[in-house]
């Protein structure tokens, strides 16, 4: 009987040790390791869906523009976005917002490659989830936003007066007048846009909520501050983009 009890005690001790070891292995990962594993876990998925919302706020904190969209990322087909609310930024049948910066996989991979600072927010983390705060340097944040905004501007530049629904009902002289005015507005817009992009400086931080067990993101929130010159004046605005991940395969 004593031998049986000793054997049982040894087995129980081993089981407890294994359980303790597994717990330490999960909770003991550094924020950088957890971030890297999550990026890899997301990229390995064949397909995943997400919902996102983008808010633009002026210096006083008033929301200037709110845009909502649904997204699907497939490993072999990239990103497909469908706008569901707000001013029209997406052309039909494609992504006009910039794949590298509105594709969560590409965005997170870029931050990982740029060696962005990663910290754990312990107050918002528990045994099942980890809240990571990711902060790229100013150069990387500016690059992200310059590419993102340039993608939106290229979408605007691609528009033509002929695409309007009432174009076919206009006479030839009216069409020439509208096209001339459109061309002048576009030139002025190009100059104004160039000034903004040349003076753009951005700061950004990312809040990534991670499922510790599955090593996939639950949500990703980007908060940015943009500074640039517009019409000869220094201007600041805040942007926030929130991704909520829906399903993974």
mmCIF file of N, CA and C in Angstrom, residues 141-204:
data_model
loop_
_atom_site.group_PDB
_atom_site.id
_atom_site.type_symbol
_atom_site.label_atom_id
_atom_site.label_comp_id
_atom_site.label_asym_id
_atom_site.label_seq_id
_atom_site.Cartn_x
_atom_site.Cartn_y
_atom_site.Cartn_z
ATOM 1 N N UNK A 141 6.021 55.442 -38.799
ATOM 2 C CA UNK A 141 4.637 55.911 -38.735
ATOM 3 C C UNK A 141 4.320 56.850 -39.892
ATOM 4 N N UNK A 142 5.257 57.731 -40.220
ATOM 5 C CA UNK A 142 5.054 58.654 -41.342
ATOM 6 C C UNK A 142 5.000 57.896 -42.659
ATOM 7 N N UNK A 143 5.849 56.894 -42.809
ATOM 8 C CA UNK A 143 5.827 56.087 -44.045
ATOM 9 C C UNK A 143 4.479 55.407 -44.222
ATOM 10 N N UNK A 144 3.960 54.814 -43.149
ATOM 11 C CA UNK A 144 2.667 54.134 -43.214
ATOM 12 C C UNK A 144 1.576 55.094 -43.670
ATOM 13 N N UNK A 145 1.551 56.274 -43.057
ATOM 14 C CA UNK A 145 0.484 57.209 -43.385
ATOM 15 C C UNK A 145 0.669 57.857 -44.750
ATOM 16 N N UNK A 146 1.899 58.097 -45.145
ATOM 17 C CA UNK A 146 2.115 58.671 -46.476
ATOM 18 C C UNK A 146 1.611 57.716 -47.560
ATOM 19 N N UNK A 147 1.919 56.443 -47.427
ATOM 20 C CA UNK A 147 1.455 55.457 -48.409
ATOM 21 C C UNK A 147 -0.061 55.312 -48.372
ATOM 22 N N UNK A 148 -0.612 55.328 -47.183
ATOM 23 C CA UNK A 148 -2.063 55.175 -47.035
ATOM 24 C C UNK A 148 -2.803 56.349 -47.669
ATOM 25 N N UNK A 149 -2.380 57.563 -47.348
ATOM 26 C CA UNK A 149 -3.041 58.749 -47.884
ATOM 27 C C UNK A 149 -2.814 58.891 -49.379
ATOM 28 N N UNK A 150 -1.632 58.513 -49.844
ATOM 29 C CA UNK A 150 -1.366 58.571 -51.274
ATOM 30 C C UNK A 150 -2.298 57.628 -52.031
ATOM 31 N N UNK A 151 -2.596 56.465 -51.439
ATOM 32 C CA UNK A 151 -3.536 55.544 -52.062
ATOM 33 C C UNK A 151 -4.916 56.161 -52.202
ATOM 34 N N UNK A 152 -5.356 56.910 -51.191
ATOM 35 C CA UNK A 152 -6.653 57.577 -51.261
ATOM 36 C C UNK A 152 -6.637 58.682 -52.324
ATOM 37 N N UNK A 153 -5.534 59.424 -52.394
ATOM 38 C CA UNK A 153 -5.449 60.497 -53.375
ATOM 39 C C UNK A 153 -5.447 59.946 -54.798
ATOM 40 N N UNK A 154 -4.764 58.849 -55.012
ATOM 41 C CA UNK A 154 -4.761 58.236 -56.342
ATOM 42 C C UNK A 154 -6.164 57.801 -56.744
ATOM 43 N N UNK A 155 -6.959 57.381 -55.776
ATOM 44 C CA UNK A 155 -8.345 57.013 -56.056
ATOM 45 C C UNK A 155 -9.144 58.230 -56.508
ATOM 46 N N UNK A 156 -8.910 59.373 -55.858
ATOM 47 C CA UNK A 156 -9.594 60.610 -56.247
ATOM 48 C C UNK A 156 -9.157 61.039 -57.646
ATOM 49 N N UNK A 157 -7.864 60.953 -57.929
ATOM 50 C CA UNK A 157 -7.340 61.366 -59.235
ATOM 51 C C UNK A 157 -7.892 60.528 -60.380
ATOM 52 N N UNK A 158 -8.263 59.293 -60.077
ATOM 53 C CA UNK A 158 -8.757 58.402 -61.130
ATOM 54 C C UNK A 158 -10.193 58.716 -61.543
ATOM 55 N N UNK A 159 -10.891 59.525 -60.743
ATOM 56 C CA UNK A 159 -12.271 59.874 -61.082
ATOM 57 C C UNK A 159 -12.306 60.801 -62.291
ATOM 58 N N UNK A 160 -13.342 60.666 -63.101
ATOM 59 C CA UNK A 160 -13.518 61.495 -64.284
ATOM 60 C C UNK A 160 -14.949 62.021 -64.332
ATOM 61 N N UNK A 161 -15.163 63.242 -64.872
ATOM 62 C CA UNK A 161 -16.531 63.780 -64.971
ATOM 63 C C UNK A 161 -17.468 62.856 -65.734
ATOM 64 N N UNK A 162 -16.925 62.130 -66.708
ATOM 65 C CA UNK A 162 -17.753 61.242 -67.519
ATOM 66 C C UNK A 162 -18.403 60.127 -66.702
ATOM 67 N N UNK A 163 -17.892 59.900 -65.495
ATOM 68 C CA UNK A 163 -18.434 58.834 -64.657
ATOM 69 C C UNK A 163 -19.713 59.244 -63.935
ATOM 70 N N UNK A 164 -20.047 60.528 -63.950
ATOM 71 C CA UNK A 164 -21.255 60.993 -63.266
ATOM 72 C C UNK A 164 -22.497 60.526 -64.015
ATOM 73 N N UNK A 165 -23.573 60.298 -63.263
ATOM 74 C CA UNK A 165 -24.785 59.713 -63.847
ATOM 75 C C UNK A 165 -25.456 60.624 -64.878
ATOM 76 N N UNK A 166 -25.335 61.937 -64.731
ATOM 77 C CA UNK A 166 -26.024 62.844 -65.650
ATOM 78 C C UNK A 166 -25.183 63.322 -66.819
ATOM 79 N N UNK A 167 -23.981 62.764 -66.987
ATOM 80 C CA UNK A 167 -23.065 63.232 -68.025
ATOM 81 C C UNK A 167 -23.657 63.118 -69.423
ATOM 82 N N UNK A 168 -24.330 62.043 -69.716
ATOM 83 C CA UNK A 168 -24.848 61.807 -71.074
ATOM 84 C C UNK A 168 -25.937 62.796 -71.461
ATOM 85 N N UNK A 169 -26.552 63.465 -70.492
ATOM 86 C CA UNK A 169 -27.631 64.409 -70.796
ATOM 87 C C UNK A 169 -27.122 65.820 -71.058
ATOM 88 N N UNK A 170 -25.818 66.051 -70.873
ATOM 89 C CA UNK A 170 -25.246 67.380 -71.090
ATOM 90 C C UNK A 170 -24.891 67.585 -72.554
ATOM 91 N N UNK A 171 -24.981 68.852 -73.006
ATOM 92 C CA UNK A 171 -24.560 69.139 -74.380
ATOM 93 C C UNK A 171 -23.040 69.289 -74.431
ATOM 94 N N UNK A 172 -22.493 69.381 -75.630
ATOM 95 C CA UNK A 172 -21.042 69.382 -75.827
ATOM 96 C C UNK A 172 -20.358 70.556 -75.131
ATOM 97 N N UNK A 173 -20.958 71.746 -75.202
ATOM 98 C CA UNK A 173 -20.328 72.923 -74.596
ATOM 99 C C UNK A 173 -20.268 72.799 -73.072
ATOM 100 N N UNK A 174 -21.320 72.265 -72.483
ATOM 101 C CA UNK A 174 -21.342 72.099 -71.035
ATOM 102 C C UNK A 174 -20.310 71.062 -70.603
ATOM 103 N N UNK A 175 -20.158 70.016 -71.400
ATOM 104 C CA UNK A 175 -19.163 68.994 -71.086
ATOM 105 C C UNK A 175 -17.754 69.579 -71.108
ATOM 106 N N UNK A 176 -17.477 70.416 -72.125
ATOM 107 C CA UNK A 176 -16.146 71.041 -72.209
ATOM 108 C C UNK A 176 -15.895 71.940 -71.003
ATOM 109 N N UNK A 177 -16.925 72.695 -70.613
ATOM 110 C CA UNK A 177 -16.796 73.594 -69.466
ATOM 111 C C UNK A 177 -16.487 72.817 -68.188
ATOM 112 N N UNK A 178 -17.226 71.750 -67.963
ATOM 113 C CA UNK A 178 -17.038 70.957 -66.745
ATOM 114 C C UNK A 178 -15.669 70.286 -66.738
ATOM 115 N N UNK A 179 -15.254 69.762 -67.886
ATOM 116 C CA UNK A 179 -13.947 69.103 -67.955
ATOM 117 C C UNK A 179 -12.819 70.094 -67.709
ATOM 118 N N UNK A 180 -12.985 71.334 -68.226
ATOM 119 C CA UNK A 180 -11.977 72.358 -67.992
ATOM 120 C C UNK A 180 -11.869 72.720 -66.522
ATOM 121 N N UNK A 181 -13.022 72.899 -65.878
ATOM 122 C CA UNK A 181 -13.026 73.220 -64.453
ATOM 123 C C UNK A 181 -12.473 72.062 -63.626
ATOM 124 N N UNK A 182 -12.816 70.851 -64.046
ATOM 125 C CA UNK A 182 -12.309 69.666 -63.346
ATOM 126 C C UNK A 182 -10.783 69.609 -63.414
ATOM 127 N N UNK A 183 -10.242 69.896 -64.585
ATOM 128 C CA UNK A 183 -8.795 69.877 -64.753
ATOM 129 C C UNK A 183 -8.105 70.906 -63.881
ATOM 130 N N UNK A 184 -8.684 72.117 -63.788
ATOM 131 C CA UNK A 184 -8.101 73.160 -62.952
ATOM 132 C C UNK A 184 -8.148 72.785 -61.472
ATOM 133 N N UNK A 185 -9.282 72.233 -61.049
ATOM 134 C CA UNK A 185 -9.417 71.809 -59.654
ATOM 135 C C UNK A 185 -8.414 70.710 -59.322
ATOM 136 N N UNK A 186 -8.199 69.814 -60.280
ATOM 137 C CA UNK A 186 -7.265 68.715 -60.055
ATOM 138 C C UNK A 186 -5.836 69.233 -59.917
ATOM 139 N N UNK A 187 -5.459 70.214 -60.753
ATOM 140 C CA UNK A 187 -4.122 70.798 -60.657
ATOM 141 C C UNK A 187 -3.917 71.477 -59.309
ATOM 142 N N UNK A 188 -4.933 72.235 -58.887
ATOM 143 C CA UNK A 188 -4.837 72.907 -57.596
ATOM 144 C C UNK A 188 -4.757 71.885 -56.464
ATOM 145 N N UNK A 189 -5.550 70.823 -56.591
ATOM 146 C CA UNK A 189 -5.524 69.769 -55.591
ATOM 147 C C UNK A 189 -4.174 69.076 -55.528
ATOM 148 N N UNK A 190 -3.543 68.884 -56.688
ATOM 149 C CA UNK A 190 -2.215 68.259 -56.739
ATOM 150 C C UNK A 190 -1.201 69.087 -55.964
ATOM 151 N N UNK A 191 -1.240 70.402 -56.161
ATOM 152 C CA UNK A 191 -0.291 71.280 -55.457
ATOM 153 C C UNK A 191 -0.533 71.241 -53.951
ATOM 154 N N UNK A 192 -1.814 71.329 -53.566
ATOM 155 C CA UNK A 192 -2.149 71.309 -52.148
ATOM 156 C C UNK A 192 -1.771 69.976 -51.513
ATOM 157 N N UNK A 193 -2.035 68.896 -52.245
ATOM 158 C CA UNK A 193 -1.714 67.567 -51.717
ATOM 159 C C UNK A 193 -0.206 67.378 -51.578
ATOM 160 N N UNK A 194 0.534 67.877 -52.558
ATOM 161 C CA UNK A 194 1.987 67.783 -52.492
ATOM 162 C C UNK A 194 2.549 68.500 -51.282
ATOM 163 N N UNK A 195 2.007 69.690 -50.981
ATOM 164 C CA UNK A 195 2.454 70.439 -49.804
ATOM 165 C C UNK A 195 2.185 69.656 -48.520
ATOM 166 N N UNK A 196 1.028 69.033 -48.451
ATOM 167 C CA UNK A 196 0.674 68.277 -47.252
ATOM 168 C C UNK A 196 1.582 67.066 -47.075
ATOM 169 N N UNK A 197 1.801 66.343 -48.150
ATOM 170 C CA UNK A 197 2.611 65.130 -48.052
ATOM 171 C C UNK A 197 4.079 65.450 -47.770
ATOM 172 N N UNK A 198 4.588 66.525 -48.350
ATOM 173 C CA UNK A 198 5.990 66.895 -48.128
ATOM 174 C C UNK A 198 6.248 67.344 -46.690
ATOM 175 N N UNK A 199 5.216 67.860 -46.037
ATOM 176 C CA UNK A 199 5.381 68.346 -44.662
ATOM 177 C C UNK A 199 4.816 67.370 -43.626
ATOM 178 N N UNK A 200 4.338 66.219 -44.074
ATOM 179 C CA UNK A 200 3.676 65.278 -43.170
ATOM 180 C C UNK A 200 4.639 64.684 -42.143
ATOM 181 N N UNK A 201 4.214 64.681 -40.897
ATOM 182 C CA UNK A 201 4.924 63.989 -39.817
ATOM 183 C C UNK A 201 3.867 63.272 -38.986
ATOM 184 N N UNK A 202 4.099 62.000 -38.702
ATOM 185 C CA UNK A 202 3.086 61.205 -38.008
ATOM 186 C C UNK A 202 3.658 60.510 -36.782
ATOM 187 N N UNK A 203 2.799 60.325 -35.803
ATOM 188 C CA UNK A 203 3.084 59.490 -34.637
ATOM 189 C C UNK A 203 1.954 58.475 -34.536
ATOM 190 N N UNK A 204 2.282 57.248 -34.167
ATOM 191 C CA UNK A 204 1.249 56.213 -34.114
ATOM 192 C C UNK A 204 1.538 55.206 -33.015
#
